[in-house]
mmCIF file with all atom_site columns, C-alpha atoms in Angstrom:
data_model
loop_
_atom_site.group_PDB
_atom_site.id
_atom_site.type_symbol
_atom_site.label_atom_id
_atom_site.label_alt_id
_atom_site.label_comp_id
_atom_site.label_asym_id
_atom_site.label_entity_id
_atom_site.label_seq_id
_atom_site.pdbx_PDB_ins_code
_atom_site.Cartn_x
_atom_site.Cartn_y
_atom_site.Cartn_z
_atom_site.occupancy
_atom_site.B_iso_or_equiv
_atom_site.pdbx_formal_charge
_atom_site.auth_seq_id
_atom_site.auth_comp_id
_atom_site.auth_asym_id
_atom_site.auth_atom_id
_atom_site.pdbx_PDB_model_num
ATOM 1   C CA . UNK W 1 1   ? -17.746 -63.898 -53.696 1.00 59.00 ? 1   UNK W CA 1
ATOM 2   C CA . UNK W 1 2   ? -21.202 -63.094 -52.746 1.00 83.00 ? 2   UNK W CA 1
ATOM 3   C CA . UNK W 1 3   ? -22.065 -59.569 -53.938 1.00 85.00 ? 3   UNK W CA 1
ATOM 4   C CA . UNK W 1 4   ? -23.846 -58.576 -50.364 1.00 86.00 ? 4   UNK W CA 1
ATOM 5   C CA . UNK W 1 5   ? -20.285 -59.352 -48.752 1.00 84.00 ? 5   UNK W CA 1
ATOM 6   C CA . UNK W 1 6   ? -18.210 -57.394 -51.559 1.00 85.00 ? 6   UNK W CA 1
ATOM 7   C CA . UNK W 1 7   ? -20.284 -54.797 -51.420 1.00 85.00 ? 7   UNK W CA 1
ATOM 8   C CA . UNK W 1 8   ? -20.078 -54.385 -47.650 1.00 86.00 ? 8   UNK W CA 1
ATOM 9   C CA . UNK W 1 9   ? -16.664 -54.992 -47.851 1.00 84.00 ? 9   UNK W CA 1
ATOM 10  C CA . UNK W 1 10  ? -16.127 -51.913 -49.845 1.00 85.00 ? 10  UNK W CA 1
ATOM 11  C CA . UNK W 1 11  ? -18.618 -49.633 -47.808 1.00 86.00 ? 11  UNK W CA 1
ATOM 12  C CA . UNK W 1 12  ? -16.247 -50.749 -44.707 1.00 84.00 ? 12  UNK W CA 1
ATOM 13  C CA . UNK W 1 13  ? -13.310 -49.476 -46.908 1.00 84.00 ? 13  UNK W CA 1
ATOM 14  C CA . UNK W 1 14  ? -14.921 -46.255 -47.678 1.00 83.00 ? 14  UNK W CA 1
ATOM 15  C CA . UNK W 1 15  ? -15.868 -45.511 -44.279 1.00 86.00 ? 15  UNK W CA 1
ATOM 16  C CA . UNK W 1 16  ? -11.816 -46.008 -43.156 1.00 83.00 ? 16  UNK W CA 1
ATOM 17  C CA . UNK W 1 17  ? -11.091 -43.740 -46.159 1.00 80.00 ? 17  UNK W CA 1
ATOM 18  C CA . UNK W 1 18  ? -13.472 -41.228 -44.813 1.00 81.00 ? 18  UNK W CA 1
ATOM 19  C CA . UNK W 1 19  ? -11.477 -41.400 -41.269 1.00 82.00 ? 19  UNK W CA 1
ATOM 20  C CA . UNK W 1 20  ? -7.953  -41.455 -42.881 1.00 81.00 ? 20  UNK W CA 1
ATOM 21  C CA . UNK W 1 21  ? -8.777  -38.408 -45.114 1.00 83.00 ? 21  UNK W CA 1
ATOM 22  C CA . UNK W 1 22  ? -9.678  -35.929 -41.784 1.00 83.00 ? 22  UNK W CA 1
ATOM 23  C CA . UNK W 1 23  ? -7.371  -37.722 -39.549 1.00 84.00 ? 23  UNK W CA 1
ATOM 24  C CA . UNK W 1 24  ? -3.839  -35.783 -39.027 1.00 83.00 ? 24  UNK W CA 1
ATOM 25  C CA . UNK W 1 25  ? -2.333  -39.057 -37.057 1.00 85.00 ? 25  UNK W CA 1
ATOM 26  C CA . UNK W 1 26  ? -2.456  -42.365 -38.002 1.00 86.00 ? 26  UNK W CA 1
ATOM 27  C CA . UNK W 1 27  ? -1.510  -45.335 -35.716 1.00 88.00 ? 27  UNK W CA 1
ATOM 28  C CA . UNK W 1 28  ? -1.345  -48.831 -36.157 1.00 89.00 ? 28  UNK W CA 1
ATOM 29  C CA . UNK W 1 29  ? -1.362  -51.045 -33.120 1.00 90.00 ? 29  UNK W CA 1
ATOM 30  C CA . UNK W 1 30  ? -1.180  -55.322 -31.882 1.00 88.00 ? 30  UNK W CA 1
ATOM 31  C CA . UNK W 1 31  ? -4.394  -56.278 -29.616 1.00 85.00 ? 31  UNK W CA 1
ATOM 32  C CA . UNK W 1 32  ? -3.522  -59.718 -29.394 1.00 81.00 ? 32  UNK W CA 1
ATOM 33  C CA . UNK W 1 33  ? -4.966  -61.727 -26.059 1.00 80.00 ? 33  UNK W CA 1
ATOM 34  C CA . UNK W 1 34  ? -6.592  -58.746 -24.900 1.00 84.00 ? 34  UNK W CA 1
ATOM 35  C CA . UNK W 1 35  ? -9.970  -59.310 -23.190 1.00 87.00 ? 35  UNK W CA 1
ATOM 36  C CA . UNK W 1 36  ? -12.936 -57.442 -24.368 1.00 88.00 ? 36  UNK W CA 1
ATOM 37  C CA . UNK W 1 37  ? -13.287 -55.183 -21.224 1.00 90.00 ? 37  UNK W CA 1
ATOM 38  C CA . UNK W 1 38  ? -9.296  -53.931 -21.627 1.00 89.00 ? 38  UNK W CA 1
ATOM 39  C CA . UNK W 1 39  ? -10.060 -53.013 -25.235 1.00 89.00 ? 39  UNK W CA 1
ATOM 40  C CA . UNK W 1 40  ? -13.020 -51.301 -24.271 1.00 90.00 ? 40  UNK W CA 1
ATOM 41  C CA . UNK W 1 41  ? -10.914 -49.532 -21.538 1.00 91.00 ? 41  UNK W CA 1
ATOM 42  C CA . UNK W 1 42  ? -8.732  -48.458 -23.699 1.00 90.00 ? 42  UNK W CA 1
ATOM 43  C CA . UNK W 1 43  ? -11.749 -47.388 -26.501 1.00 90.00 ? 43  UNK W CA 1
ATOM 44  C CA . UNK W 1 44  ? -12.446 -44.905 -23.458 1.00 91.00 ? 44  UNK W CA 1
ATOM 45  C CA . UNK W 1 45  ? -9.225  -43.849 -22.869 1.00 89.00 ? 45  UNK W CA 1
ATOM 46  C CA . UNK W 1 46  ? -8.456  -42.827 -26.563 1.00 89.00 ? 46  UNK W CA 1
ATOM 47  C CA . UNK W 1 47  ? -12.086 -40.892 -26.966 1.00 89.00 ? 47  UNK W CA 1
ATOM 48  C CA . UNK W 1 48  ? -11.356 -39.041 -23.628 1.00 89.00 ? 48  UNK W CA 1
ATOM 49  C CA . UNK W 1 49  ? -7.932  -37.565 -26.173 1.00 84.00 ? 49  UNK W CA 1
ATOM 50  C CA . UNK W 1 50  ? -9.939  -37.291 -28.577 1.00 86.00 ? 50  UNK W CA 1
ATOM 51  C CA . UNK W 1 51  ? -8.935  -40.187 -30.898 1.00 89.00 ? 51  UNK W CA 1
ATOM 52  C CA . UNK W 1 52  ? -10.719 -43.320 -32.616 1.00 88.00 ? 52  UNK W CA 1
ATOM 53  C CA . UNK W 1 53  ? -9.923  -46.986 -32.628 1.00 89.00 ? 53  UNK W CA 1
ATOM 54  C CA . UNK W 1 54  ? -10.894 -49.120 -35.600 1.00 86.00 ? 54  UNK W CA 1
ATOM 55  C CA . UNK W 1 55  ? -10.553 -52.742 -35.595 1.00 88.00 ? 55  UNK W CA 1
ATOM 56  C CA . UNK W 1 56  ? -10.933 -54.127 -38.517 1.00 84.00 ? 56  UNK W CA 1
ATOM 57  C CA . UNK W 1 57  ? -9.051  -57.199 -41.088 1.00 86.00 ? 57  UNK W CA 1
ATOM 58  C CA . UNK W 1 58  ? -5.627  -56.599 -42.204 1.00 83.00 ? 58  UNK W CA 1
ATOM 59  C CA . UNK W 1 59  ? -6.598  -56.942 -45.588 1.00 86.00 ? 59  UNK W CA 1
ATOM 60  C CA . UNK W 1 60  ? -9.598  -54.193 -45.406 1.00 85.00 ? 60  UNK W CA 1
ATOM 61  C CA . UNK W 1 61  ? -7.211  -51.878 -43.165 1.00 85.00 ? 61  UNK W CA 1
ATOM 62  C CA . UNK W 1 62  ? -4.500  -52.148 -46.148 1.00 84.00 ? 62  UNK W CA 1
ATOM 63  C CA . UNK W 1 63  ? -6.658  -51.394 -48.886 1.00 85.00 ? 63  UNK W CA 1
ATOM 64  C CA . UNK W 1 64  ? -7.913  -48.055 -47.497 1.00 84.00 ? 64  UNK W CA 1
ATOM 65  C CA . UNK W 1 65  ? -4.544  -46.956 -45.895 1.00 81.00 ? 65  UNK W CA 1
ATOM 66  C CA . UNK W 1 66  ? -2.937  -47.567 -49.358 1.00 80.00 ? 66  UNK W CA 1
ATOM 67  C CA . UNK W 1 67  ? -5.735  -45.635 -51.099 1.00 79.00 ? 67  UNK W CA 1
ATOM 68  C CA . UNK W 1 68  ? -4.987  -42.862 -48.672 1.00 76.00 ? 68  UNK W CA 1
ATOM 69  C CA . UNK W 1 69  ? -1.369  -42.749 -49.324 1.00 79.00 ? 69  UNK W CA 1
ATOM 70  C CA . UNK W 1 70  ? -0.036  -44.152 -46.464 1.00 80.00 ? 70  UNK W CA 1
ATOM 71  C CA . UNK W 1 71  ? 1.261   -47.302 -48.267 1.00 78.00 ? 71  UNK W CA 1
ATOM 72  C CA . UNK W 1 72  ? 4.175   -47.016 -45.409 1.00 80.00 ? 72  UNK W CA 1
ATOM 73  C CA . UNK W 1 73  ? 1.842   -48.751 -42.513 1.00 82.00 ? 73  UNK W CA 1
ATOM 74  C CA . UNK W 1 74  ? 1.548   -51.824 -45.075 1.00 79.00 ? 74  UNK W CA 1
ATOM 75  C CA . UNK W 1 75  ? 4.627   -53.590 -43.386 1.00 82.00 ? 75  UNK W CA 1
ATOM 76  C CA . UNK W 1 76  ? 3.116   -52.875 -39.980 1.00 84.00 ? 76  UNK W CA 1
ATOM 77  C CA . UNK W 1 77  ? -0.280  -54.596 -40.813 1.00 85.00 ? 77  UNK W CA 1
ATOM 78  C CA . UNK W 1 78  ? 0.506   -58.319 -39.625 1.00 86.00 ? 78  UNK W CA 1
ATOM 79  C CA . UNK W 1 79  ? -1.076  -60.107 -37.265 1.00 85.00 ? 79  UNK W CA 1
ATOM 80  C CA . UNK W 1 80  ? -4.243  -58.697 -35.094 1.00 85.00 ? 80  UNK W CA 1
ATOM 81  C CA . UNK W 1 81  ? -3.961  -54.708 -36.204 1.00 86.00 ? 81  UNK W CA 1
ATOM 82  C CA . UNK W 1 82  ? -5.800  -51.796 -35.189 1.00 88.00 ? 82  UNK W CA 1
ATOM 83  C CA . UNK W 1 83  ? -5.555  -48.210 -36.295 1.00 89.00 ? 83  UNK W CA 1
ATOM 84  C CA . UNK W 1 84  ? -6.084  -45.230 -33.896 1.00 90.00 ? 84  UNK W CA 1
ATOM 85  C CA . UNK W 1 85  ? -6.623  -42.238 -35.836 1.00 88.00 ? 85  UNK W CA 1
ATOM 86  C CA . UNK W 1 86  ? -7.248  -38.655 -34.344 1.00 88.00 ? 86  UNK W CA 1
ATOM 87  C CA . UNK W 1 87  ? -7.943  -34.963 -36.558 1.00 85.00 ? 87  UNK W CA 1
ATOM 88  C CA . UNK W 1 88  ? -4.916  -33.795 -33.765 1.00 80.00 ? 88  UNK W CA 1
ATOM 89  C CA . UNK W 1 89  ? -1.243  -34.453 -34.718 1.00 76.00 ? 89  UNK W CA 1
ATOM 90  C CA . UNK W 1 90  ? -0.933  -37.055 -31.874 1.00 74.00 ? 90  UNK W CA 1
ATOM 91  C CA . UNK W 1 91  ? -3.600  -37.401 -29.717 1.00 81.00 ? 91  UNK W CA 1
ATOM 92  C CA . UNK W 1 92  ? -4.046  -40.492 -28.124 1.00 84.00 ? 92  UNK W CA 1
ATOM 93  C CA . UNK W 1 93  ? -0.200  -40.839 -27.612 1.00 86.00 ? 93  UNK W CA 1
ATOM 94  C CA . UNK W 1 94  ? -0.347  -40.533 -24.105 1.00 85.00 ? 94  UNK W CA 1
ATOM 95  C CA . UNK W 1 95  ? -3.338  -42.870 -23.442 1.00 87.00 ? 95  UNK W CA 1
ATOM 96  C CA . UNK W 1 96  ? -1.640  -45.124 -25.935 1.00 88.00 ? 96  UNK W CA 1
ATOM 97  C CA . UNK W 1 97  ? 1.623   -44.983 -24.065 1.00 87.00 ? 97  UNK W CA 1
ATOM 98  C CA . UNK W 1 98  ? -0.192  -45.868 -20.749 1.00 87.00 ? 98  UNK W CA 1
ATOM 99  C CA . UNK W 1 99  ? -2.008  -48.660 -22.224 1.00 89.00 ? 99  UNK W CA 1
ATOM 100 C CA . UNK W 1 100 ? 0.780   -50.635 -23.270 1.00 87.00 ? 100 UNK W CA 1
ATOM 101 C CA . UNK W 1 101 ? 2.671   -49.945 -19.927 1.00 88.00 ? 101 UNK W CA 1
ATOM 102 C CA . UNK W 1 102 ? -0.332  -51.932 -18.107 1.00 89.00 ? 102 UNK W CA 1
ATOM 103 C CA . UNK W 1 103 ? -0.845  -54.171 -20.935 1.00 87.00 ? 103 UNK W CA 1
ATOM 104 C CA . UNK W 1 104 ? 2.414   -56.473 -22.088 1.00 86.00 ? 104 UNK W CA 1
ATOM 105 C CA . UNK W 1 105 ? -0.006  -58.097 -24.933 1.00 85.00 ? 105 UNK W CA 1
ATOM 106 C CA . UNK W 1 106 ? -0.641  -54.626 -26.246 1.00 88.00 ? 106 UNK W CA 1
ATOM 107 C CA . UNK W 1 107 ? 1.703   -52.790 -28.625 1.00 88.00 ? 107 UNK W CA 1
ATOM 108 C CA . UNK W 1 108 ? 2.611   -50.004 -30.889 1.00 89.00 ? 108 UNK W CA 1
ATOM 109 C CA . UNK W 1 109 ? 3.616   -50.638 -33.663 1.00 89.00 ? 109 UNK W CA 1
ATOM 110 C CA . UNK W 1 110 ? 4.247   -47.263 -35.532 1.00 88.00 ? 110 UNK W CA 1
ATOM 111 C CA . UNK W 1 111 ? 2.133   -44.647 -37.079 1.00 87.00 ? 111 UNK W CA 1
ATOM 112 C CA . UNK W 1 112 ? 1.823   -41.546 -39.564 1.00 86.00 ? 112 UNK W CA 1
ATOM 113 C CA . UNK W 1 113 ? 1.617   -38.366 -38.552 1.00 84.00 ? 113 UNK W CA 1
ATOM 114 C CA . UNK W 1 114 ? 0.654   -35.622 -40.746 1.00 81.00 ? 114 UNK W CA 1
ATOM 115 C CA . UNK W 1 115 ? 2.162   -37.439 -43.600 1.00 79.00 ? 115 UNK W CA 1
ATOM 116 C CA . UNK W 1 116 ? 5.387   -38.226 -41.641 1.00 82.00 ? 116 UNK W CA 1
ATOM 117 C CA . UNK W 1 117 ? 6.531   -41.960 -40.666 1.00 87.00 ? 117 UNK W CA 1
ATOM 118 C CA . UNK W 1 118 ? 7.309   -42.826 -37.165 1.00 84.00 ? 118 UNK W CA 1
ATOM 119 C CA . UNK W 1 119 ? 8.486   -45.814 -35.629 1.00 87.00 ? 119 UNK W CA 1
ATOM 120 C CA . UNK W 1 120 ? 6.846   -46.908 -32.148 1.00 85.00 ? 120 UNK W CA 1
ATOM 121 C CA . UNK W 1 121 ? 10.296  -45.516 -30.464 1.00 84.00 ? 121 UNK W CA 1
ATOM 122 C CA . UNK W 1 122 ? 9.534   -42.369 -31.852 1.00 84.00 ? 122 UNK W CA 1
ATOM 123 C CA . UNK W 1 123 ? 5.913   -42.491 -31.242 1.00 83.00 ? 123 UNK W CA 1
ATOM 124 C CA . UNK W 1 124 ? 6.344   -43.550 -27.218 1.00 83.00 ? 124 UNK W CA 1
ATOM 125 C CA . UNK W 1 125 ? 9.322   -40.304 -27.241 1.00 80.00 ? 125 UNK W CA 1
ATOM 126 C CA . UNK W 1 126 ? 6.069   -37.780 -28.782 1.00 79.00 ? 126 UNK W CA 1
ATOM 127 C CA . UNK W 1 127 ? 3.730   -39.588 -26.274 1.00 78.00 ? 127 UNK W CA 1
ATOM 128 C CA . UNK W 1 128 ? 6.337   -38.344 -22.982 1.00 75.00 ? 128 UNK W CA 1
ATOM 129 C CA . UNK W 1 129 ? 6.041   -34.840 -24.540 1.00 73.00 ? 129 UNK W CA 1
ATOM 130 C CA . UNK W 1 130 ? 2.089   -35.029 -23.338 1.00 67.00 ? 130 UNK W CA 1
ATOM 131 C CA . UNK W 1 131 ? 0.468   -33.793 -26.696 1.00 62.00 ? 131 UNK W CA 1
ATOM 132 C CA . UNK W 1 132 ? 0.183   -30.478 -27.725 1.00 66.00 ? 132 UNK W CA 1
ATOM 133 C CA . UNK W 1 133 ? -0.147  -28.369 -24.595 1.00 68.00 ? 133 UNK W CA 1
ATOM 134 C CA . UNK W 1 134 ? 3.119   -30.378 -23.411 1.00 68.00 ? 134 UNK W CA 1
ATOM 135 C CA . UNK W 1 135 ? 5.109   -29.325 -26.556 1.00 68.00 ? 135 UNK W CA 1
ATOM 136 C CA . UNK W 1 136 ? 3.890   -25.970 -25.797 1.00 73.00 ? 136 UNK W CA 1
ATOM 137 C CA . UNK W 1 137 ? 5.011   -26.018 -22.465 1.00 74.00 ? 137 UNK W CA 1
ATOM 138 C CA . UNK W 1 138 ? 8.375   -27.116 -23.337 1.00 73.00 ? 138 UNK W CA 1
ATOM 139 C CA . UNK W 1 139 ? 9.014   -24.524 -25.876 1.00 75.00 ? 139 UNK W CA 1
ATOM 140 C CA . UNK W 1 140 ? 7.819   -21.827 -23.779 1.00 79.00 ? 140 UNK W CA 1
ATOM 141 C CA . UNK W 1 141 ? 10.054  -22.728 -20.731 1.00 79.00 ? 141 UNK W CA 1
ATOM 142 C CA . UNK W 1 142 ? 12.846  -23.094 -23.536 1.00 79.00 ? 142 UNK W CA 1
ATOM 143 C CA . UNK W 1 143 ? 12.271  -19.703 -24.571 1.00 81.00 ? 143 UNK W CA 1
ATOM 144 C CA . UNK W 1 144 ? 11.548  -17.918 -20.859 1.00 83.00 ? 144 UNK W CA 1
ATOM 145 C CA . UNK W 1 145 ? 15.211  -19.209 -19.726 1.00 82.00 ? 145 UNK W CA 1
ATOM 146 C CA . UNK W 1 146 ? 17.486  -17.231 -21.544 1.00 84.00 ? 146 UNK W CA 1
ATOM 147 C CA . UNK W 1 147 ? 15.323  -14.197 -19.816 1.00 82.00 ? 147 UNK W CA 1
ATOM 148 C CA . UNK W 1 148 ? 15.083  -14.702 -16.596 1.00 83.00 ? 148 UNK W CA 1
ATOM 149 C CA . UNK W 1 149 ? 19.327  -15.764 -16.771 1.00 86.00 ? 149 UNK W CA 1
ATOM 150 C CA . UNK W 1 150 ? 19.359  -12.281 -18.507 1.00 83.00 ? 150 UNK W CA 1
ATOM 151 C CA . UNK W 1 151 ? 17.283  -10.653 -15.953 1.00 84.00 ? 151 UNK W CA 1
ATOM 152 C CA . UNK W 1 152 ? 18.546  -12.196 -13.207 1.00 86.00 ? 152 UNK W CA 1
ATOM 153 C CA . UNK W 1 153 ? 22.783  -11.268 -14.177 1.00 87.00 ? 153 UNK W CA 1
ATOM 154 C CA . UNK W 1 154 ? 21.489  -7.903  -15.049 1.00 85.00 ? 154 UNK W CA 1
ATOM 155 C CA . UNK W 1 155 ? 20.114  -7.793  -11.239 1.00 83.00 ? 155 UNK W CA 1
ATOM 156 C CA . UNK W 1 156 ? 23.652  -8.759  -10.084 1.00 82.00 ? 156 UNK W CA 1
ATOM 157 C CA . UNK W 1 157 ? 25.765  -6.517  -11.902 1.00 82.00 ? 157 UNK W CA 1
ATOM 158 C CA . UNK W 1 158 ? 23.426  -3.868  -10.837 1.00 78.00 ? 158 UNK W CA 1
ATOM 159 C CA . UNK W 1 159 ? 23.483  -4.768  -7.140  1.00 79.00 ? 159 UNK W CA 1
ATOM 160 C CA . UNK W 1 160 ? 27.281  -5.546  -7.519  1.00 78.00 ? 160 UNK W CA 1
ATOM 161 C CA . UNK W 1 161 ? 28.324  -1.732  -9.186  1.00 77.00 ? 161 UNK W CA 1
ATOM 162 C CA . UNK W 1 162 ? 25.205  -0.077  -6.523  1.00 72.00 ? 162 UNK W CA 1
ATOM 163 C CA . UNK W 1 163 ? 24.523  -2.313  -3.538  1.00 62.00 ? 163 UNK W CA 1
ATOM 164 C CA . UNK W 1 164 ? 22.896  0.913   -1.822  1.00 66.00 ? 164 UNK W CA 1
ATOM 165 C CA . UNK W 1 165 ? 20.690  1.557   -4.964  1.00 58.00 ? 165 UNK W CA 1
ATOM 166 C CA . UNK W 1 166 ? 19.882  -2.026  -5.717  1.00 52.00 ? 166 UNK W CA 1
ATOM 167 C CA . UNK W 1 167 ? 18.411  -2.105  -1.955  1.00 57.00 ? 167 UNK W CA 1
ATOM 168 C CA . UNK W 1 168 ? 16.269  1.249   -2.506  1.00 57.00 ? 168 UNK W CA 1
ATOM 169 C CA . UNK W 1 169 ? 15.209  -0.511  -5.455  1.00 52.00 ? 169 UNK W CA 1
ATOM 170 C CA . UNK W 1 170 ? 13.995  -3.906  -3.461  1.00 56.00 ? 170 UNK W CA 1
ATOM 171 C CA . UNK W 1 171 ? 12.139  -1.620  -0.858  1.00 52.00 ? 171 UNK W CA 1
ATOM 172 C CA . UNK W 1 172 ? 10.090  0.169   -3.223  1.00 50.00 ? 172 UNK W CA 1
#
C-alpha cells in the first residue's frame, strides 16, 4: 500500500480516537440512500444538540472504536455506518430520533454511552426522555408528588377536624 495512503489512513484513525476519548456517547448509525442535502440536514440538527457526525469506512471506524474500548459497536459496523459522538451522555438523541421518523432509509443502530451498551430500542426510549433537562424534569416532578399529595391531605384533615379555622386560614 502506498505509504501517503497508510499514513493518512492512520492520521484519520487518530483523529476518531481523539473524538472517542472526550466523547461521553457514542452512536453508530445506517445512511444508506440518503441524499446529500438530508445528511447535511441532519449534520445541522445534531450540532444544534451539540453532537458530531463522522462518516467514515467501516474498516477505519472499527479500528479506532476498538482502540478506544468500545470493541461492542464492532457487530454494528456493517454496511454504510456513521458514528455520532457528543462530550454529553446523549445528546443528539432527540434530533436522532426525529431524523429517522422522517427518514425510513435512516437508522439507529445502537450506541455507547458512558461506557454502557445500548441497543437502538433503548437508545429511541433515552431519546423520548428529551436529554438531560428532560430527565431532570422527570425526576423532579417524581419527587414534588409525594408533597403536594402530603400537603394537599394535610389541608383536608385540617379543613375536615376545623372547617371554621381552615376558612380564616384561606382569607388571610
Amino acid at each position: 500500500m502506498n505509504q501517503q495512503i497508510l499514513a493518512e489512513k492512520k492520521e484519520t484513525v487518530a483523529k476518531l480516537n481523539d473524538v472517542l476519548k472526550t466523547s461521553h456517547s457514542t452512536i453508530v448509525v445506517s445512511y444508506s440512500a440518503l441524499a446529500v442535502a438530508d445528511v447535511n440536514e441532519l449534520r445541522l440538527a445534531l450540532k444544534k444538540d451539540g453532537a458530531h457526525l463522522s462518516m467514515q469506512k467501516n474498516s477505519l471506524l472499527k479500528k479506532a472504536v476498538d482502540e478506544d474500548g468500545l470493541s461492542q459497536l464492532d457487530s454494528l459496523l456493517k454496511g454504510p455506518s456513521a458514528i455520532v459522538t457528543s462530550k454529553e451522555e446523549g445528546e443528539g438523541l432527540q434530533a436522532l430520533n426525529d431524523f429517522a421518523k422522517k427518514h425510513k432509509e435512516f437508522t439507529i443502530k445502537g450506541g455507547m454511552i458512558d461506557g454502557t451498551f445500548c441497543d437502538a430500542a433503548t437508545l429511541k426510549e433515552l431519546a423520548s426522555i428529551g436529554g438531560k433537562e428532560g430527565a431532570l424534569s422527570r425526576l423532579l416532578s417524581v419527587l414534588e408528588a409525594p408533597l403536594v399529595q402530603f400537603a394537599l391531605t394535610i389541608k383536608a384533615v385540617g379543613e375536615k377536624n376545623d372547617p371554621e379555622g381552615a376558612k380564616q386560614v384561606e382569607a388571610a
